[in-house]
Amino acid sequence: MKTLLWFRRDLRLTDNPALARALEDGEVIPVYIHAPEEEGDWAPGGASLWWLHHSLAALGEDLRARGVDLVIRQGASLETLQALIRETGAQQVLWNRLYEPALIARDTGIKQQLRDQGIRTQSFNAALLFEPWTVAKQDGTPYKVFTPFWKACLGLGVPVDVTPAPERIQGPAQLPPGETLKSLGLLPDIDWAAGFTELWQPGEAGALARLAEFMDEAVADYDEMRNRPDRDGSSRLSPYLHFGEIGPRQAAAACQVAKDRHGGKAAHQGIDSFLREIGWREFAHHLLYHFPRTSDEPLDPRFRKLPWRELDEETLRAWQRGRTGIPLVDAAMRALWATGWMHNRVRMIVASLLTKNLGAHWLTGARWFWDTLVDADLAGNTLGWQWTAGCGADAAPYFRVFNPVLQGERFDPNGDYLRQWVPELAKLPAKYIHRPWEAPEAILKAAGVRLGGNYPRPIVDLAESRRQALEMWEVIKGTK
Ligand code: FAD
């Protein structure tokens, strides 16, 4: 039988159940269809498209090395699949499932249409350890709190079976014509993403290399180091997981191997803690599936009436480009712009500043992240922003306003992260680097810092804005 294997965000050959089934059934025609408008309001942003370009290039090479080319097309998915069926005589279409509301609706429709015309279709789970409908509370309702959710998942048993990548893939004698990757126009016009290549190697080989490196070098200390933006202490697997260049079963299997290899309680704690973060990714998908409106609306209805502030262009720009005068926030926002990624600890801090101290709607930040993160993921981003803004599931309470100065002194104690991303402050001693406005004039001068000159004064009074945010909390508490 001839199969159209429809690649989406499962851009890998290892542990790819749709591919494994297609191989069992005969000839495989691997296809990627670029149809961003089908993702509705949350079509991939600039950084994601950059990643996608390189990931498709890598997938194309991996397939070619196994004997078949990737056919790239653009246009409406259903019509493109139908055209490919006509051109190739394929009898079935296989794919791995996605869970965003717009894509579930699209894929359900496509499945029905193809079946109605006599084409076999089947979808598989490549992206999650536990699909959202398989985990529920005793009363059948979805979890809204992470700890019991993860406990229930662990009770079900974390899957660790991984299918190896095939050595050869049998394609048809002739493939249908495709478009070039370049013709999709995924790369940005301006070379803003030039720095991304230093940090990232999109594609399955890059994902596997990063997983191996993290498991060898960092996972044992993960529990302690995961909060430190100044260290390479987290896995940085998020974009690879988002694009399915690696799957969570592979991460879980690697954890099991690492446990056997690393003795010691601390190492095991690190491994469990890393797996728990993969659990947060599961939880994010669980929430978005069961509460599909939360990509745009707060889960906690009390927040619908909150009078979020409309930021003026200049203030928003200062936050976006790291010119707030609050060093840790500026470092994080500049790192995001330069590398397409931001450490989790500082994601929470910049999000707290935007939503609490500046009072802006969380979607203002979510949209910026969406365009600039290489790991922009509707489930993860929605959870992260709603959690920090206090309006989501298992959220940080609204009255928790992160203090970027204290957080900086705790998690970047020597100021190394700041020195890397805010070179204007690099010569300040650690004592003042997170609070330059308190440094004596002579120290500022010796370090070449001119507040309001080569480095801005804070755009917001942290203490006063915190007080205002707490007042807002009183309003929210009283709202039903
Ligand atoms: P690690 O610490 O190594 O964790 C391993 C994996 O677990 C990650 O790759 C990721 O897939 C998952 N994970 C870890 N923490 C979380 C979390 N809190 N929620 C969901 N999954 C998690 N993550 C995204 O993948 N895409 C986003 O668009 C995104 N937006 C965020 C926005 C805000 C405001 C916040 C506070 C968090 C956001 N996160 C998002 C979650 C988290 O910051 C990133 O997943 C993490 O920083 C990625 O780095 P890592 O791969 O080194 O993570």
Short mmCIF file of C-alpha atoms and ligand atoms in Angstrom, two decimals, residues 200 210 214 222 226 233-242 273-285 341-352 365-366 369-370 373-388, ligand 1:
data_model
loop_
_atom_site.label_atom_id
_atom_site.label_comp_id
_atom_site.label_asym_id
_atom_site.label_seq_id
_atom_site.Cartn_x
_atom_site.Cartn_y
_atom_site.Cartn_z
CA TRP A 200 20.86 26.14 18.07
CA ARG A 210 21.40 18.20 23.20
CA PHE A 214 22.25 17.42 29.12
CA TYR A 222 19.30 20.08 37.59
CA ARG A 226 17.52 24.87 37.03
CA GLY A 233 21.60 24.21 33.99
CA SER A 234 18.39 23.41 32.10
CA SER A 235 18.00 21.21 29.05
CA ARG A 236 17.09 23.84 26.43
CA LEU A 237 15.07 21.10 24.77
CA SER A 238 11.90 23.21 24.53
CA PRO A 239 12.07 24.10 20.80
CA TYR A 240 13.01 20.54 19.90
CA LEU A 241 10.05 19.25 21.89
CA HIS A 242 7.73 21.83 20.37
CA SER A 273 12.80 17.09 38.85
CA PHE A 274 13.55 17.23 35.10
CA LEU A 275 10.87 14.63 34.40
CA ARG A 276 8.45 16.71 36.47
CA GLU A 277 9.09 19.67 34.14
CA ILE A 278 8.22 17.42 31.22
CA GLY A 279 5.11 16.81 33.35
CA TRP A 280 4.40 20.57 33.32
CA ARG A 281 4.48 20.40 29.54
CA GLU A 282 1.90 17.62 29.73
CA PHE A 283 -0.19 19.70 32.15
CA ALA A 284 -0.07 22.68 29.77
CA HIS A 285 -1.52 20.53 26.97
CA TRP A 341 15.06 31.68 24.04
CA MET A 342 14.77 32.79 27.65
CA HIS A 343 15.47 30.92 30.85
CA ASN A 344 12.32 29.91 32.78
CA ARG A 345 13.19 31.86 35.94
CA VAL A 346 13.53 35.11 34.04
CA ARG A 347 10.45 34.39 31.92
CA MET A 348 8.48 34.58 35.16
CA ILE A 349 10.23 37.78 36.21
CA VAL A 350 9.73 39.70 32.95
CA ALA A 351 6.12 38.48 32.81
CA SER A 352 5.50 39.61 36.39
CA GLY A 365 3.48 39.76 26.63
CA ALA A 366 2.25 36.43 25.30
CA PHE A 369 6.92 35.91 23.23
CA TRP A 370 4.96 34.24 20.47
CA LEU A 373 10.62 32.57 21.08
CA VAL A 374 11.93 29.64 19.07
CA ASP A 375 9.99 27.41 21.48
CA ALA A 376 6.73 29.42 21.24
CA ASP A 377 4.09 26.86 22.09
CA LEU A 378 0.42 27.69 22.57
CA ALA A 379 -0.02 25.39 25.55
CA GLY A 380 3.26 26.31 27.28
CA ASN A 381 3.00 30.03 26.59
CA THR A 382 -0.62 30.24 27.72
CA LEU A 383 0.13 28.38 30.93
CA GLY A 384 3.27 30.44 31.61
CA TRP A 385 1.58 33.81 31.11
CA GLN A 386 -1.62 32.96 32.92
CA TRP A 387 0.35 31.38 35.76
CA THR A 388 2.49 34.47 36.22
P1 FAD B 1 13.82 22.49 31.20
O1 FAD B 1 13.85 23.09 32.53
O2 FAD B 1 15.00 21.71 30.78
O3 FAD B 1 12.52 21.57 31.15
C1 FAD B 1 12.37 20.48 30.24
C2 FAD B 1 11.15 20.67 29.38
O4 FAD B 1 9.99 20.68 30.16
C3 FAD B 1 11.12 21.97 28.60
O5 FAD B 1 11.87 21.88 27.42
C4 FAD B 1 9.64 22.17 28.36
O6 FAD B 1 9.20 21.42 27.25
C5 FAD B 1 9.03 21.58 29.61
N1 FAD B 1 8.75 22.64 30.59
C6 FAD B 1 9.59 23.11 31.54
N2 FAD B 1 8.97 24.04 32.29
C7 FAD B 1 7.72 24.16 31.80
C8 FAD B 1 6.61 24.95 32.16
N3 FAD B 1 6.65 25.79 33.19
N4 FAD B 1 5.48 24.84 31.44
C9 FAD B 1 5.40 23.97 30.39
N5 FAD B 1 6.43 23.18 30.02
C10 FAD B 1 7.57 23.27 30.71
N6 FAD B 1 7.58 26.79 27.36
C11 FAD B 1 7.48 26.45 26.07
O7 FAD B 1 7.88 25.33 25.68
N7 FAD B 1 6.95 27.32 25.16
C12 FAD B 1 6.51 28.57 25.51
O8 FAD B 1 6.02 29.31 24.66
C13 FAD B 1 6.64 28.96 26.87
N8 FAD B 1 6.29 30.21 27.27
C14 FAD B 1 6.42 30.56 28.59
C15 FAD B 1 6.02 31.84 29.00
C16 FAD B 1 6.15 32.23 30.33
C17 FAD B 1 5.71 33.61 30.75
C18 FAD B 1 6.67 31.32 31.27
C19 FAD B 1 6.82 31.72 32.71
C20 FAD B 1 7.06 30.05 30.88
C21 FAD B 1 6.94 29.65 29.54
N9 FAD B 1 7.35 28.36 29.11
C22 FAD B 1 7.19 28.01 27.79
C23 FAD B 1 7.80 27.34 30.08
C24 FAD B 1 9.31 27.29 30.34
O9 FAD B 1 9.81 28.57 30.59
C25 FAD B 1 10.10 26.68 29.19
O10 FAD B 1 9.52 25.45 28.78
C26 FAD B 1 11.55 26.41 29.60
O11 FAD B 1 12.16 27.59 30.02
C27 FAD B 1 12.30 25.82 28.45
O12 FAD B 1 13.65 25.65 28.79
P2 FAD B 1 14.28 24.22 28.94
O13 FAD B 1 13.99 23.41 27.73
O14 FAD B 1 15.71 24.41 29.28
O15 FAD B 1 13.48 23.64 30.17
#
